Coordinates of C-alpha atoms in Angstrom, one line a residue:
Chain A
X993 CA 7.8 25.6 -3.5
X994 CA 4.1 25.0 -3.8
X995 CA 1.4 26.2 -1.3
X996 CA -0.8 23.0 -0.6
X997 CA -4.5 22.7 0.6
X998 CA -4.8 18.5 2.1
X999 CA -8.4 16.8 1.8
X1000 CA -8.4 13.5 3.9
X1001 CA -10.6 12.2 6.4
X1002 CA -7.9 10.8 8.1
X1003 CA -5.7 13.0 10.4
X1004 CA -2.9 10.3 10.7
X1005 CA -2.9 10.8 6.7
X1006 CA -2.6 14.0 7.1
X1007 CA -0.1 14.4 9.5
X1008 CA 2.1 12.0 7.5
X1009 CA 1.7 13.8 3.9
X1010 CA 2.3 17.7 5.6
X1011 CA 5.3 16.2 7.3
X1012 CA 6.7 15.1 3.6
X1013 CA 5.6 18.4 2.4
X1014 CA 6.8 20.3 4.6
X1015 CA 9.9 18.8 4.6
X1016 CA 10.4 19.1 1.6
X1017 CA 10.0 23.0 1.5
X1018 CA 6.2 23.0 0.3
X1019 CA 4.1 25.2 2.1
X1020 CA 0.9 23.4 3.5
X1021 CA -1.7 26.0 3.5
X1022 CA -5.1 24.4 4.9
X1023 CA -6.0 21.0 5.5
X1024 CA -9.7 19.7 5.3
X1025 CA -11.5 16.6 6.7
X1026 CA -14.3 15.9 4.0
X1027 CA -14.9 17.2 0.6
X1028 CA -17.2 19.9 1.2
X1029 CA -15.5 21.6 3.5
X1030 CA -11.9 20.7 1.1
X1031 CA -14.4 22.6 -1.8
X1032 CA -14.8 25.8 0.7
X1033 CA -10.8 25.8 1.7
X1034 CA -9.9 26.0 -1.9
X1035 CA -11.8 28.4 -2.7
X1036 CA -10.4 30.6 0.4
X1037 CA -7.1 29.9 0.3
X1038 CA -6.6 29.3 -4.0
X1039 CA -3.9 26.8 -3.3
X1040 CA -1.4 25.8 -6.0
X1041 CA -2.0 22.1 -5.6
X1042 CA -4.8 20.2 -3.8
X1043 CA -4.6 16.7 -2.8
X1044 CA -7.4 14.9 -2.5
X1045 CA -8.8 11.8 -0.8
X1046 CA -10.9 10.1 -2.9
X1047 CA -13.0 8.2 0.1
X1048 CA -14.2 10.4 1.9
X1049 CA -17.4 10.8 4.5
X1050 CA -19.9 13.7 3.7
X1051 CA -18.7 14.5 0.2
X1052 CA -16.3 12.0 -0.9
X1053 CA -13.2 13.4 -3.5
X1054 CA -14.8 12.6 -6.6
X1055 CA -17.6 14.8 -6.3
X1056 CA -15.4 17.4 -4.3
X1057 CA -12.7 17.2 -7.8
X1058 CA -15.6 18.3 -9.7
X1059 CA -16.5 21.2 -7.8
X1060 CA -13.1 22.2 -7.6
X1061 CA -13.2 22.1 -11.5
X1062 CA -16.5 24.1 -11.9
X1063 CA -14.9 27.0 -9.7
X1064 CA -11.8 26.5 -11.1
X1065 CA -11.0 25.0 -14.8
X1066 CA -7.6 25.4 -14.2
X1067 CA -7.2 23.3 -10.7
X1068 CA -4.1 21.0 -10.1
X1069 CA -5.4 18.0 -8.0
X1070 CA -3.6 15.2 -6.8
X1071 CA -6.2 12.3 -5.8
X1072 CA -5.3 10.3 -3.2
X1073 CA -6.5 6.7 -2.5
X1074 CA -5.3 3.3 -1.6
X1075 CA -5.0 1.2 -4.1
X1076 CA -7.2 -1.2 -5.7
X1077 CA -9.9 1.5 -6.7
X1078 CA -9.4 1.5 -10.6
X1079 CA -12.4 2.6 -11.4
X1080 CA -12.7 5.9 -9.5
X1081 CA -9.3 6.6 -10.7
X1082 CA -10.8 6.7 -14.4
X1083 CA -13.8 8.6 -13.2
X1084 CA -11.5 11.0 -11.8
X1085 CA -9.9 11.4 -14.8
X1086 CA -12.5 12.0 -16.9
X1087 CA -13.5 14.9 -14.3
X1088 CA -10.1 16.2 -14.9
X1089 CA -7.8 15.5 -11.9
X1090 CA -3.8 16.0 -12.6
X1091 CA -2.4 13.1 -11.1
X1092 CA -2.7 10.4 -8.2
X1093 CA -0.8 9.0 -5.3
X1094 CA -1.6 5.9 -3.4
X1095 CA -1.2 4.8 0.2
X1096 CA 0.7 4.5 2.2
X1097 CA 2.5 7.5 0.8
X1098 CA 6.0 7.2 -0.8
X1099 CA 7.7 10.4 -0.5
X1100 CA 9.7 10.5 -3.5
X1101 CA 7.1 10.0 -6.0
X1102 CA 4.5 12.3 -3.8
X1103 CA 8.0 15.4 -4.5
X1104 CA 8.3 14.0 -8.4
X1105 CA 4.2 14.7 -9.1
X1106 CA 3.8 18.3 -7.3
X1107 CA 7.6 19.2 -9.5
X1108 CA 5.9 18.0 -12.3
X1109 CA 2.6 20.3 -11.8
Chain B
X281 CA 6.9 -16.6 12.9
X282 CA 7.7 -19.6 14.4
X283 CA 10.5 -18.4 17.2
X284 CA 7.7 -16.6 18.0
X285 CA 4.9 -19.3 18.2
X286 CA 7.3 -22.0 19.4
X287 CA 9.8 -19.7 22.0
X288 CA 6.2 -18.8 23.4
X289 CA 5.4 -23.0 23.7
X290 CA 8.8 -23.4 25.1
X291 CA 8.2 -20.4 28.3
X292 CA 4.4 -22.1 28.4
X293 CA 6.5 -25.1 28.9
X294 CA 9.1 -24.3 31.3
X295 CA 11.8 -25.1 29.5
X296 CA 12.9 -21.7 28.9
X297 CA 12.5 -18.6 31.1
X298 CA 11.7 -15.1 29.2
X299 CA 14.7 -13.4 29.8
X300 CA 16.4 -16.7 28.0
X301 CA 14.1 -16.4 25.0
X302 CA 14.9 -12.6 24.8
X303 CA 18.3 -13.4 25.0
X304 CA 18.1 -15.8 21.9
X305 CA 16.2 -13.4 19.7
X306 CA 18.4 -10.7 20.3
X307 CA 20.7 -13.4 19.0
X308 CA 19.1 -14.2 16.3
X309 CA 18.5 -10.0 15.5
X310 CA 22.5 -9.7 15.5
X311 CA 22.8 -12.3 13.0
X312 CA 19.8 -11.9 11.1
X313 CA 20.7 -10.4 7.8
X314 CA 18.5 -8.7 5.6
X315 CA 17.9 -9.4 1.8
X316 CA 18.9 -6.3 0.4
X317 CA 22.2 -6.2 2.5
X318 CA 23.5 -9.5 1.2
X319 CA 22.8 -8.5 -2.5
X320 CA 24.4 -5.4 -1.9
X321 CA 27.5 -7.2 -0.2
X322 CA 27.2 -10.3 -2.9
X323 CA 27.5 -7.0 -5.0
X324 CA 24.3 -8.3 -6.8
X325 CA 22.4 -5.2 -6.4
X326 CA 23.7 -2.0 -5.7
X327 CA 22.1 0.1 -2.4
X328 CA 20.5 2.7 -4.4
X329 CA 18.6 -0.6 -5.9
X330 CA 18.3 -2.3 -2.4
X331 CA 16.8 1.0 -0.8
X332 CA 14.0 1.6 -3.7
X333 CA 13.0 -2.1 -3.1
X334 CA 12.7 -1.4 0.5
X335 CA 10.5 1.8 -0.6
X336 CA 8.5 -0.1 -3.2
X337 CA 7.8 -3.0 -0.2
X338 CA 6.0 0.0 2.0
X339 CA 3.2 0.5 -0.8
X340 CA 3.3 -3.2 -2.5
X341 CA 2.3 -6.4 -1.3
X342 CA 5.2 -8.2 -2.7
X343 CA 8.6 -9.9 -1.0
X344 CA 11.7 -8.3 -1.7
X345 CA 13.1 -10.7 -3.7
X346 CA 10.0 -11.2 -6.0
X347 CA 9.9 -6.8 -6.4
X348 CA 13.9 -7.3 -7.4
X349 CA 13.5 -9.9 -10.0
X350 CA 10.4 -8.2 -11.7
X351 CA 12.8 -4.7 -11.6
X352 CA 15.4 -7.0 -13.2
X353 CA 17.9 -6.7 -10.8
X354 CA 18.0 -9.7 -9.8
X355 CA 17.7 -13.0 -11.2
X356 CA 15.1 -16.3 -9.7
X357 CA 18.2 -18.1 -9.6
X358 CA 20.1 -15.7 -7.8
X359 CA 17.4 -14.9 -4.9
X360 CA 17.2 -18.5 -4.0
X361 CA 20.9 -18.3 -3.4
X362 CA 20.7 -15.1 -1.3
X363 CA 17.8 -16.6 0.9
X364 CA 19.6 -19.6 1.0
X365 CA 22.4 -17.4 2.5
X366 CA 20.3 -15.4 4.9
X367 CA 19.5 -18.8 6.3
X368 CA 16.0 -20.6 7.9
X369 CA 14.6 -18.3 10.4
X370 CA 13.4 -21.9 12.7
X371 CA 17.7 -23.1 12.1
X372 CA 18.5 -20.1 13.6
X373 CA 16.4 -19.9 16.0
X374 CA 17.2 -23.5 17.5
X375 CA 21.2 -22.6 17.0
X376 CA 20.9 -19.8 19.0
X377 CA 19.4 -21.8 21.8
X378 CA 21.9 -24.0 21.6
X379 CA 24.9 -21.6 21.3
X380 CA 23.3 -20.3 24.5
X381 CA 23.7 -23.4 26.4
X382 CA 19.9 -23.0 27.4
X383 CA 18.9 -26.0 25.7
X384 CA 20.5 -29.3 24.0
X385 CA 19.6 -30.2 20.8
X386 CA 18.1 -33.2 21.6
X387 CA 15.9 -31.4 24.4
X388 CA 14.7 -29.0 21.7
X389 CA 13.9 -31.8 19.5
X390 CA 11.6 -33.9 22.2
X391 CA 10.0 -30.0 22.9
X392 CA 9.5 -29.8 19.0
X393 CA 7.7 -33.4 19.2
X394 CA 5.3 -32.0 21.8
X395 CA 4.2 -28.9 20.3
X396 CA 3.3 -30.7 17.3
X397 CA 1.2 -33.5 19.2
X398 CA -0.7 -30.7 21.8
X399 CA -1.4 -28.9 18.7
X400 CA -2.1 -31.9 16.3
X401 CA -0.2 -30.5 13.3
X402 CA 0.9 -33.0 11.0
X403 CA 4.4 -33.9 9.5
X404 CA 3.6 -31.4 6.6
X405 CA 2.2 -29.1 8.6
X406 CA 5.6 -28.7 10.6
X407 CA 7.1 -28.5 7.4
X408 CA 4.9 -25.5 6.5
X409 CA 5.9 -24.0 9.8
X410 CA 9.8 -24.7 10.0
X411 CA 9.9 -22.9 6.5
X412 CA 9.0 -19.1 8.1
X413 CA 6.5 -18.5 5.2
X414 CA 3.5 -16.8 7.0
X415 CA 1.4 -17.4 3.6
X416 CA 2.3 -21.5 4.4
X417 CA 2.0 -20.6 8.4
X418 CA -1.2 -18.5 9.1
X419 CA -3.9 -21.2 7.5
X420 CA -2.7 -23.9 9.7
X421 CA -4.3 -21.2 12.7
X422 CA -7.3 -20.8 10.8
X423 CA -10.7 -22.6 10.8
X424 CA -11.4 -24.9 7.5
X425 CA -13.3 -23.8 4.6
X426 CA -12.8 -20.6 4.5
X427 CA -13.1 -19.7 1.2
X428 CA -10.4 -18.8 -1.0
X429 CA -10.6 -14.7 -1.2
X430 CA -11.8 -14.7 3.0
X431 CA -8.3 -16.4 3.2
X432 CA -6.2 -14.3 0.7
X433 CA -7.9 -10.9 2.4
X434 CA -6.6 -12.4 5.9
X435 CA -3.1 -13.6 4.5
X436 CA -2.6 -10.2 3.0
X437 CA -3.7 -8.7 6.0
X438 CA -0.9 -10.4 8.2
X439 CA 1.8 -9.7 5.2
X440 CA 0.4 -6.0 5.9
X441 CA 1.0 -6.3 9.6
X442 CA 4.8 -8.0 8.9
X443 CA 6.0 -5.2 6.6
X444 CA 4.5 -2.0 7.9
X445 CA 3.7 -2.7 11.8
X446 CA 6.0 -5.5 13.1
X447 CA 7.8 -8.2 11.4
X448 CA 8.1 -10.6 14.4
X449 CA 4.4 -10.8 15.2
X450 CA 2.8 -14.3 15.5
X451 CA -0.7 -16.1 15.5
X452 CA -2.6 -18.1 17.9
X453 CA -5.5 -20.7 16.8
X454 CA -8.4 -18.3 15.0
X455 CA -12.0 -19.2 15.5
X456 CA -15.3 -18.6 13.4
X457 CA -18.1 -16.6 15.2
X458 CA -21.2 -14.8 14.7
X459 CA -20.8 -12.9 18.0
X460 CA -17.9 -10.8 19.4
X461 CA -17.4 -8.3 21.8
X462 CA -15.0 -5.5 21.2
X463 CA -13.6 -2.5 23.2
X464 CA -11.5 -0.1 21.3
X465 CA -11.7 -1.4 16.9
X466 CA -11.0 0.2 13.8
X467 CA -12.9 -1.1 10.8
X468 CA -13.5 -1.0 6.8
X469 CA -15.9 -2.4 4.4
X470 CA -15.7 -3.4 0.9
X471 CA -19.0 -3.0 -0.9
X472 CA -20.0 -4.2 -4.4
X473 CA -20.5 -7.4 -6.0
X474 CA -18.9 -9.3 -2.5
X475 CA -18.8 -7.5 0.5
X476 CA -16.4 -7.3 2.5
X477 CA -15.6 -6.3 6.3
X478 CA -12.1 -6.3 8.3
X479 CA -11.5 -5.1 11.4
X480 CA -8.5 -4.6 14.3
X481 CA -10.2 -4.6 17.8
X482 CA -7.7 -4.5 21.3
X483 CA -8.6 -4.5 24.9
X484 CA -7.4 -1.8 26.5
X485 CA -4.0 0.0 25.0
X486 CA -2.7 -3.3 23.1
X487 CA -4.1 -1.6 19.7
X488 CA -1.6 1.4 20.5
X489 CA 1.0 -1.4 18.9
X490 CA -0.3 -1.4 15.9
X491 CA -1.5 2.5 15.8
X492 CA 2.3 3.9 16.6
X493 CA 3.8 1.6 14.2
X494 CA 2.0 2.6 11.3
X495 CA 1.6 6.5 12.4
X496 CA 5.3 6.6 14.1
X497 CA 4.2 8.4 16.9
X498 CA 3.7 7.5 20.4
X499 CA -0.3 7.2 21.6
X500 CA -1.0 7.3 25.2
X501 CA -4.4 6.3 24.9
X502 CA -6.7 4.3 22.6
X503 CA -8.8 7.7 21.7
X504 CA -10.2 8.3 18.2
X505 CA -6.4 9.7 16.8
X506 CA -5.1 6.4 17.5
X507 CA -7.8 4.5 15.8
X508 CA -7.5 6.8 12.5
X509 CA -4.2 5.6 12.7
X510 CA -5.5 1.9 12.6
X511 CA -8.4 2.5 10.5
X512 CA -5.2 3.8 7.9
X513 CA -3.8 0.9 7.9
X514 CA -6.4 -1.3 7.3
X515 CA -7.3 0.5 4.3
X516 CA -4.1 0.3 2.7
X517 CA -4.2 -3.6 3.0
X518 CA -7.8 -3.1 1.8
X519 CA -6.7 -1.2 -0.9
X520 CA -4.0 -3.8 -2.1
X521 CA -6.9 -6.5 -1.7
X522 CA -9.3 -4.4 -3.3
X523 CA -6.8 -4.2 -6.6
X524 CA -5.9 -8.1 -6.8
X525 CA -9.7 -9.3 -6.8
X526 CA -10.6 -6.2 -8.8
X527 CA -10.8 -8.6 -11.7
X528 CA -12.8 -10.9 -10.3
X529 CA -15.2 -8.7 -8.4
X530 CA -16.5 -4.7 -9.0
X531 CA -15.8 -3.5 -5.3
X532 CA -15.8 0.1 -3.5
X533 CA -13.7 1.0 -0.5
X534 CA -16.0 2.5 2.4
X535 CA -15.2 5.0 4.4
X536 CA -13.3 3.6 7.5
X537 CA -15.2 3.3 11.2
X538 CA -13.4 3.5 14.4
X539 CA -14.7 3.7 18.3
X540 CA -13.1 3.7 21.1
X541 CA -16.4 2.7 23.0
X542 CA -16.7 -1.1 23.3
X543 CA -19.3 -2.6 21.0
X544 CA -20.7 -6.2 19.5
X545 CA -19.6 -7.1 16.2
X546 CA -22.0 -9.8 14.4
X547 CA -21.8 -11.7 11.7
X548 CA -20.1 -14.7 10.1
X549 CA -17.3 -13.6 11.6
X550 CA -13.1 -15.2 11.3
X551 CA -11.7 -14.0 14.4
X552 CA -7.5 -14.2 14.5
X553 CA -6.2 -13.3 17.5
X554 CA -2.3 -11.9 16.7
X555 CA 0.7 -11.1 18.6
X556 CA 1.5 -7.3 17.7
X557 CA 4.9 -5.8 19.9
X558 CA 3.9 -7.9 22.8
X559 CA 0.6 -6.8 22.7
X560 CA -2.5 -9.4 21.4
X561 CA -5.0 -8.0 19.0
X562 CA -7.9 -9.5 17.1
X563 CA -7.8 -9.6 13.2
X564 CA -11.6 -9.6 12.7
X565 CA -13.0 -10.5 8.8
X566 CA -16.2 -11.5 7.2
X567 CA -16.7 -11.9 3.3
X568 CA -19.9 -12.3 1.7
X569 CA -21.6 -10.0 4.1
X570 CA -20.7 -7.1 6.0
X571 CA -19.6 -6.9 9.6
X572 CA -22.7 -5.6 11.9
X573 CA -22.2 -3.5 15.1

């Protein structure tokens, strides 16, 4: 079970990826609407996996990711996006993020990525 | 789509009352097979296969069939025979009128005749409706010369609406505009080398239809938790757009907008008016420049 800090802008997004968590027997620890205040929550709360919206009003996930990784070289992030947004995907790998997920979410592969981590 | 579009003619017309047509599409739902279930029973595919397809259609913009031949579980060949066994969705449609005793064949025939002269389709055009495809349906709604990615983000936009919100909505005739007024809309552009803008707008509750499909809740009211819901949505077809013109264009997802307020979208704006759950909502696009509010 993995304690999990959500950063969408989207509370339907939200709402539908804690319910798969949770379900699932992952703890959803904090959820955060923009990337700032997803930066300040993991930094509170030291989750085991973040997920992250890449766009995003205020601070969008990209620069949020890199945040995350100054404070915390060792960060599992999950970046979430819909698809069709190839080339922040390779930015965010460059910047070190874990893994990614599209939308909408499919459950199985969402439980296969944090079991990897 | 076209029970929909012509059950709908046939009420306008009087030659059916509502409760009949709901009577013949819950005869059509009884017989109305799905893909999967016939591979599975064809023992084609087994249902482990059939239910990752069914997962794989929520995040892809793809058919069922086309996901299970690219999987290899199924052969060209062998999904033409299984849609050939689910049967034509206008066939069924006009048999269960008829099995109903609402309506003689002949009757039907003579209503067919004059839905296709008050709405001056042509022979093909009634071709392209009889044969359920919304990709060969939708453009005969839509204004000419759109161009080709304007009409690709809308087709993919009403595939969008037929796997994730409701896959008996239907069209009515779209118009081009530069001036619209709105109440309740959910919105997202595309920036970069073609800009891009689609909305969903809804008087009054009718865009709950589309924002308790996707969410799977119940919203009583249009407020800014229903529209996040909508605003979702949209961005995942955005999303799928975004990827297939990728290689033509270098574009950026924005940030999604929503109001409940009403408002005045402007613009060279494709308005689509679509029948979501009984409810009417507009599909609202513009390409080459964003939509302004």
């Amino acid at each position: 079970m993995a304690r999990i800090l959500i950063v969408d802008d989207s509370r339907t997004s939200r709402k539908i990826l804690r319910g798969l968590l949770e379900e699932s027997g992952h703890e959803v620890i904090a959820e955060a609407e923009n990337g700032e205040e997803g930066v300040k929550k993991y930094i509170e709360c030291k989750p085991d996996v973040t997920t992250l919206d890449i766009t995003m009003p205020v601070m969008d996930g990209l620069e949020a990711l890199t945040k995350i990784r100054e404070y915390d070289g060792n960060a599992k992030v999950i970046m979430v996006t819909a698809a069709g947004q190839q080339n922040k995907m390779v930015e965010a790998i460059k910047n070190g993020a874990s893994e990614f997920v599209t939308k909408p979410f499919e459950k199985d592969n969402i439980l296969k990525i944090i079991e990897k981590m | 789509m076209i029970s929909r579009l012509f059950g709908s003619y046939l009420v306008k017309e009087g030659k059916l009352t509502e409760a009949q047509l709901e009577t013949v599409y819950e005869t059509m739902r009884k017989v109305r097979v799905k893909l999967g279930l016939i591979a599975v029973s064809e023992k084609l595919m087994t249902t482990e296969q059939s239910d990752e397809i069914n997962r794989l259609q929520a995040i892809m913009d793809k058919r069922f069939g086309d996901l299970a031949v690219e999987k290899g579980y199924l052969t060209a060949d062998q999904v033409t025979r299984l849609l050939g066994l689910q049967g034509n969705q206008y066939l069924s449609f006009v048999q269960a009128i008829v099995d109903n005793d609402f309506l003689s064949m002949d009757e039907i025939n003579k209503s067919l005749a004059d839905y296709q002269n008050d709405n001056g389709f042509t022979a093909t055009d009634m071709e392209d409706l009889k044969s359920g495809e919304s990709d060969r349906i939708v453009p005969l709604f839509l204004p000419q010369n759109i161009v080709e990615y304007q009409l690709e983000h809308i087709l993919m936009s009403i595939r969008g609406f037929i796997r994730l919100i409701d896959s008996d909505i239907y069209v009515e005739k779209g118009y081009i505009s530069d001036y619209e007024e709105v109440q309740s809309f959910a919105m997202q552009s595309l920036d970069g080398d073609n800009k891009a803008t689609m909305a969903i707008a809804g008087e009054g509750k009718n865009i709950l239809a589309v924002a308790d499909a996707f969410a799977g809740e119940t919203f009583e009211i249009a407020d800014e938790d229903a529209l996040d819901a909508v605003a979702e949505f949209i961005n995942c077809v955005n999303g799928m757009f975004a990827t297939k013109i990728n290689n033509a264009f270098d574009i950026d997802l924005v940030p999604p907008e929503y109001s409940p307020d009403g408002c005045k979208f402007t613009g060279k704006l494709i308005v689509l008016p679509v029948h979501v759950k009984g409810s009417v909502i507009k599909l609202i696009s513009s390409f080459g420049e964003f939509i302004n509010k």
